[in-house]
mmCIF file of C-alpha atoms in Angstrom:
data_model
loop_
_atom_site.group_PDB
_atom_site.id
_atom_site.type_symbol
_atom_site.label_atom_id
_atom_site.label_comp_id
_atom_site.label_asym_id
_atom_site.label_seq_id
_atom_site.Cartn_x
_atom_site.Cartn_y
_atom_site.Cartn_z
ATOM 1 C CA UNK E 105 6.110 32.910 -42.468
ATOM 2 C CA UNK E 106 5.776 31.808 -38.912
ATOM 3 C CA UNK E 107 6.312 28.534 -37.796
ATOM 4 C CA UNK E 108 5.936 26.737 -34.218
ATOM 5 C CA UNK E 109 7.521 23.761 -32.927
ATOM 6 C CA UNK E 110 5.046 21.436 -30.889
ATOM 7 C CA UNK E 111 6.248 19.130 -28.411
ATOM 8 C CA UNK E 112 3.866 16.009 -27.409
ATOM 9 C CA UNK E 113 4.071 14.754 -24.136
ATOM 10 C CA UNK E 114 2.949 11.712 -23.048
ATOM 11 C CA UNK E 115 0.286 12.090 -20.192
ATOM 12 C CA UNK E 116 -1.440 9.486 -18.032
ATOM 13 C CA UNK E 117 -4.555 10.481 -16.996
ATOM 14 C CA UNK E 118 -5.729 8.719 -13.653
ATOM 15 C CA UNK E 119 -9.536 9.555 -12.282
ATOM 16 C CA UNK E 120 -9.329 8.901 -8.032
ATOM 17 C CA UNK E 121 -12.362 8.671 -6.255
ATOM 18 C CA UNK E 122 -11.959 10.994 -2.947
ATOM 19 C CA UNK E 123 -10.655 9.307 0.026
ATOM 20 C CA UNK E 124 -13.397 8.745 3.119
ATOM 21 C CA UNK E 125 -13.089 10.257 6.657
ATOM 22 C CA UNK E 126 -11.974 6.660 8.057
ATOM 23 C CA UNK E 127 -10.229 5.185 5.008
ATOM 24 C CA UNK E 128 -7.957 8.889 5.677
ATOM 25 C CA UNK E 129 -7.585 8.214 9.319
ATOM 26 C CA UNK E 130 -6.621 4.164 8.947
ATOM 27 C CA UNK E 131 -3.794 5.324 6.119
ATOM 28 C CA UNK E 132 -2.596 7.681 8.820
ATOM 29 C CA UNK E 133 -2.465 5.393 12.124
ATOM 30 C CA UNK E 134 -1.330 2.483 10.269
ATOM 31 C CA UNK E 135 1.078 4.613 8.736
ATOM 32 C CA UNK E 136 2.268 6.225 12.138
ATOM 33 C CA UNK E 137 2.400 2.787 14.204
ATOM 34 C CA UNK E 138 4.715 1.177 11.697
ATOM 35 C CA UNK E 139 6.662 3.768 11.455
ATOM 36 C CA UNK E 140 6.920 3.909 15.520
ATOM 37 C CA UNK E 141 7.770 0.205 15.336
ATOM 38 C CA UNK E 142 9.563 -0.632 12.712
ATOM 39 C CA UNK E 143 11.327 2.247 11.323
ATOM 40 C CA UNK E 144 14.690 0.739 11.884
ATOM 41 C CA UNK E 145 14.051 -1.972 9.886
ATOM 42 C CA UNK E 146 11.151 -0.911 6.984
ATOM 43 C CA UNK E 147 10.401 1.998 5.335
ATOM 44 C CA UNK E 148 6.582 2.388 5.643
ATOM 45 C CA UNK E 149 5.477 4.729 2.683
ATOM 46 C CA UNK E 150 1.435 5.902 2.316
ATOM 47 C CA UNK E 151 -0.128 6.186 -1.259
ATOM 48 C CA UNK E 152 3.614 5.470 -3.635
ATOM 49 C CA UNK E 153 3.477 3.851 -7.151
ATOM 50 C CA UNK E 154 5.187 0.646 -8.426
ATOM 51 C CA UNK E 155 5.626 -0.574 -11.351
ATOM 52 C CA UNK E 156 5.348 -4.087 -11.686
ATOM 53 C CA UNK E 157 5.570 -6.594 -13.966
ATOM 54 C CA UNK E 158 2.024 -6.941 -13.386
ATOM 55 C CA UNK E 159 0.987 -3.205 -13.895
ATOM 56 C CA UNK E 160 1.124 0.099 -12.143
ATOM 57 C CA UNK E 161 -0.511 -0.033 -8.828
ATOM 58 C CA UNK E 162 -0.446 2.279 -5.890
ATOM 59 C CA UNK E 163 -1.153 0.500 -2.711
ATOM 60 C CA UNK E 164 -2.690 2.662 0.415
ATOM 61 C CA UNK E 165 0.344 2.063 2.499
ATOM 62 C CA UNK E 166 3.608 0.313 1.286
ATOM 63 C CA UNK E 167 6.220 -1.744 3.428
ATOM 64 C CA UNK E 168 9.730 -1.990 1.683
ATOM 65 C CA UNK E 169 13.525 -2.276 2.563
ATOM 66 C CA UNK E 170 15.428 0.277 4.343
ATOM 67 C CA UNK E 171 16.273 2.382 1.144
ATOM 68 C CA UNK E 172 19.053 5.250 0.701
ATOM 69 C CA UNK E 173 17.348 8.238 -0.520
ATOM 70 C CA UNK E 174 18.700 10.571 -3.216
ATOM 71 C CA UNK E 175 16.917 13.774 -2.514
ATOM 72 C CA UNK E 176 18.414 15.545 -5.654
ATOM 73 C CA UNK E 177 16.792 12.246 -7.500
ATOM 74 C CA UNK E 178 13.558 11.033 -7.380
ATOM 75 C CA UNK E 179 10.888 8.435 -8.936
ATOM 76 C CA UNK E 180 8.225 8.514 -9.969
ATOM 77 C CA UNK E 181 7.373 4.934 -9.797
ATOM 78 C CA UNK E 182 9.030 2.167 -7.712
ATOM 79 C CA UNK E 183 10.248 -0.376 -9.026
ATOM 80 C CA UNK E 184 10.560 -3.156 -6.989
ATOM 81 C CA UNK E 185 7.931 -4.646 -5.477
ATOM 82 C CA UNK E 186 7.295 -3.940 -1.540
ATOM 83 C CA UNK E 187 7.891 -6.536 0.896
ATOM 84 C CA UNK E 188 4.125 -5.843 1.460
ATOM 85 C CA UNK E 189 1.234 -4.152 0.066
ATOM 86 C CA UNK E 190 -1.679 -2.421 2.279
ATOM 87 C CA UNK E 191 -4.862 -1.394 1.087
ATOM 88 C CA UNK E 192 -7.973 -0.123 2.899
ATOM 89 C CA UNK E 193 -11.253 -0.887 2.194
ATOM 90 C CA UNK E 194 -13.571 2.623 1.084
ATOM 91 C CA UNK E 195 -16.815 2.600 0.728
ATOM 92 C CA UNK E 196 -17.153 2.495 -2.622
ATOM 93 C CA UNK E 197 -15.337 -0.471 -3.427
ATOM 94 C CA UNK E 198 -15.906 -3.996 -3.772
ATOM 95 C CA UNK E 199 -14.370 -6.786 -1.335
ATOM 96 C CA UNK E 200 -14.183 -9.103 -4.212
ATOM 97 C CA UNK E 201 -12.017 -6.212 -6.101
ATOM 98 C CA UNK E 202 -9.640 -5.564 -4.405
ATOM 99 C CA UNK E 203 -9.189 -9.268 -3.111
ATOM 100 C CA UNK E 204 -8.950 -10.244 -6.592
ATOM 101 C CA UNK E 205 -6.228 -6.945 -7.456
ATOM 102 C CA UNK E 206 -4.231 -8.246 -5.097
ATOM 103 C CA UNK E 207 -4.513 -12.356 -5.905
ATOM 104 C CA UNK E 208 -4.041 -11.295 -9.801
ATOM 105 C CA UNK E 209 -1.698 -8.524 -9.771
ATOM 106 C CA UNK E 210 0.104 -8.176 -6.186
ATOM 107 C CA UNK E 211 1.358 -11.868 -5.760
ATOM 108 C CA UNK E 212 1.819 -12.181 -8.958
ATOM 109 C CA UNK E 213 4.142 -9.537 -8.838
ATOM 110 C CA UNK E 214 6.288 -10.728 -6.109
ATOM 111 C CA UNK E 215 4.732 -8.672 -3.486
ATOM 112 C CA UNK E 216 4.850 -11.347 -0.588
ATOM 113 C CA UNK E 217 1.959 -10.188 1.697
ATOM 114 C CA UNK E 218 -0.699 -8.136 1.230
ATOM 115 C CA UNK E 219 -3.140 -6.702 3.473
ATOM 116 C CA UNK E 220 -6.404 -6.138 3.402
ATOM 117 C CA UNK E 221 -8.503 -3.664 5.750
ATOM 118 C CA UNK E 222 -12.324 -3.850 6.192
ATOM 119 C CA UNK E 223 -12.670 -0.990 8.453
ATOM 120 C CA UNK E 224 -16.282 -1.912 8.489
ATOM 121 C CA UNK E 225 -15.899 -5.291 11.078
ATOM 122 C CA UNK E 226 -12.421 -3.858 12.533
ATOM 123 C CA UNK E 227 -10.851 -6.570 10.633
ATOM 124 C CA UNK E 228 -7.619 -6.960 8.155
ATOM 125 C CA UNK E 229 -6.880 -9.959 5.985
ATOM 126 C CA UNK E 230 -3.340 -11.133 5.341
ATOM 127 C CA UNK E 231 -2.830 -12.734 1.942
ATOM 128 C CA UNK E 232 0.375 -14.739 1.615
ATOM 129 C CA UNK E 233 1.897 -15.230 -1.438
ATOM 130 C CA UNK E 234 1.587 -19.178 -0.770
ATOM 131 C CA UNK E 235 -1.651 -18.766 -1.278
ATOM 132 C CA UNK E 236 -3.146 -18.411 2.463
ATOM 133 C CA UNK E 237 -5.370 -15.866 3.644
ATOM 134 C CA UNK E 238 -6.162 -15.278 7.767
ATOM 135 C CA UNK E 239 -8.248 -12.899 8.877
ATOM 136 C CA UNK E 240 -7.747 -10.808 12.244
ATOM 137 C CA UNK E 241 -10.593 -9.616 14.095
ATOM 138 C CA UNK E 242 -10.810 -6.534 17.133
ATOM 139 C CA UNK E 243 -9.189 -8.349 19.959
ATOM 140 C CA UNK E 244 -6.349 -9.889 18.097
ATOM 141 C CA UNK E 245 -2.994 -8.971 17.265
ATOM 142 C CA UNK E 246 -2.075 -9.559 13.547
ATOM 143 C CA UNK E 247 0.917 -11.166 12.837
ATOM 144 C CA UNK E 248 2.706 -10.877 9.325
ATOM 145 C CA UNK E 249 5.028 -13.864 8.449
ATOM 146 C CA UNK E 250 6.286 -12.521 5.736
ATOM 147 C CA UNK E 251 7.407 -9.274 6.982
ATOM 148 C CA UNK E 252 7.589 -10.261 10.945
ATOM 149 C CA UNK E 253 5.202 -7.433 11.779
ATOM 150 C CA UNK E 254 3.085 -7.515 14.404
ATOM 151 C CA UNK E 255 0.463 -5.170 15.075
ATOM 152 C CA UNK E 256 -2.710 -5.187 18.071
ATOM 153 C CA UNK E 257 -5.963 -4.685 15.679
ATOM 154 C CA UNK E 258 -7.585 -2.378 18.618
ATOM 155 C CA UNK E 259 -4.706 0.062 18.665
ATOM 156 C CA UNK E 260 -5.526 0.665 14.810
ATOM 157 C CA UNK E 261 -9.144 1.349 15.222
ATOM 158 C CA UNK E 262 -9.022 3.681 17.731
#
């Protein structure tokens, strides 16, 4: 009589929508520009998943304090909230849905600021932990009080 051992592995299935061209371009440009200007102060990370007290979330780009990396031991979900979480609105997302995620989940978990980038109107909204929302349109310079980051909006949308 043969017996077989069965190993049950806990898995999580996450369905993600395909990334659009503009969405991908903005994430690349944003990551590059922020890394070039703020590499000594912050780590700028794309698509990192965070395990926060309000749930698991994966912003398009995250700004964290400089981290001591251990290349022999990796993390699947980062256990600390980012200073800033950045979401780029995709063509299939509703503004209200992403803004609600920021207000209900990111900010209560300790994220100090969250950006919502709207490619169609080339505008960036910053949601602050104190409840303030500030919009930065073409021709302006984004200023994030939580991180001290400044970014020219026109340079982002090239």
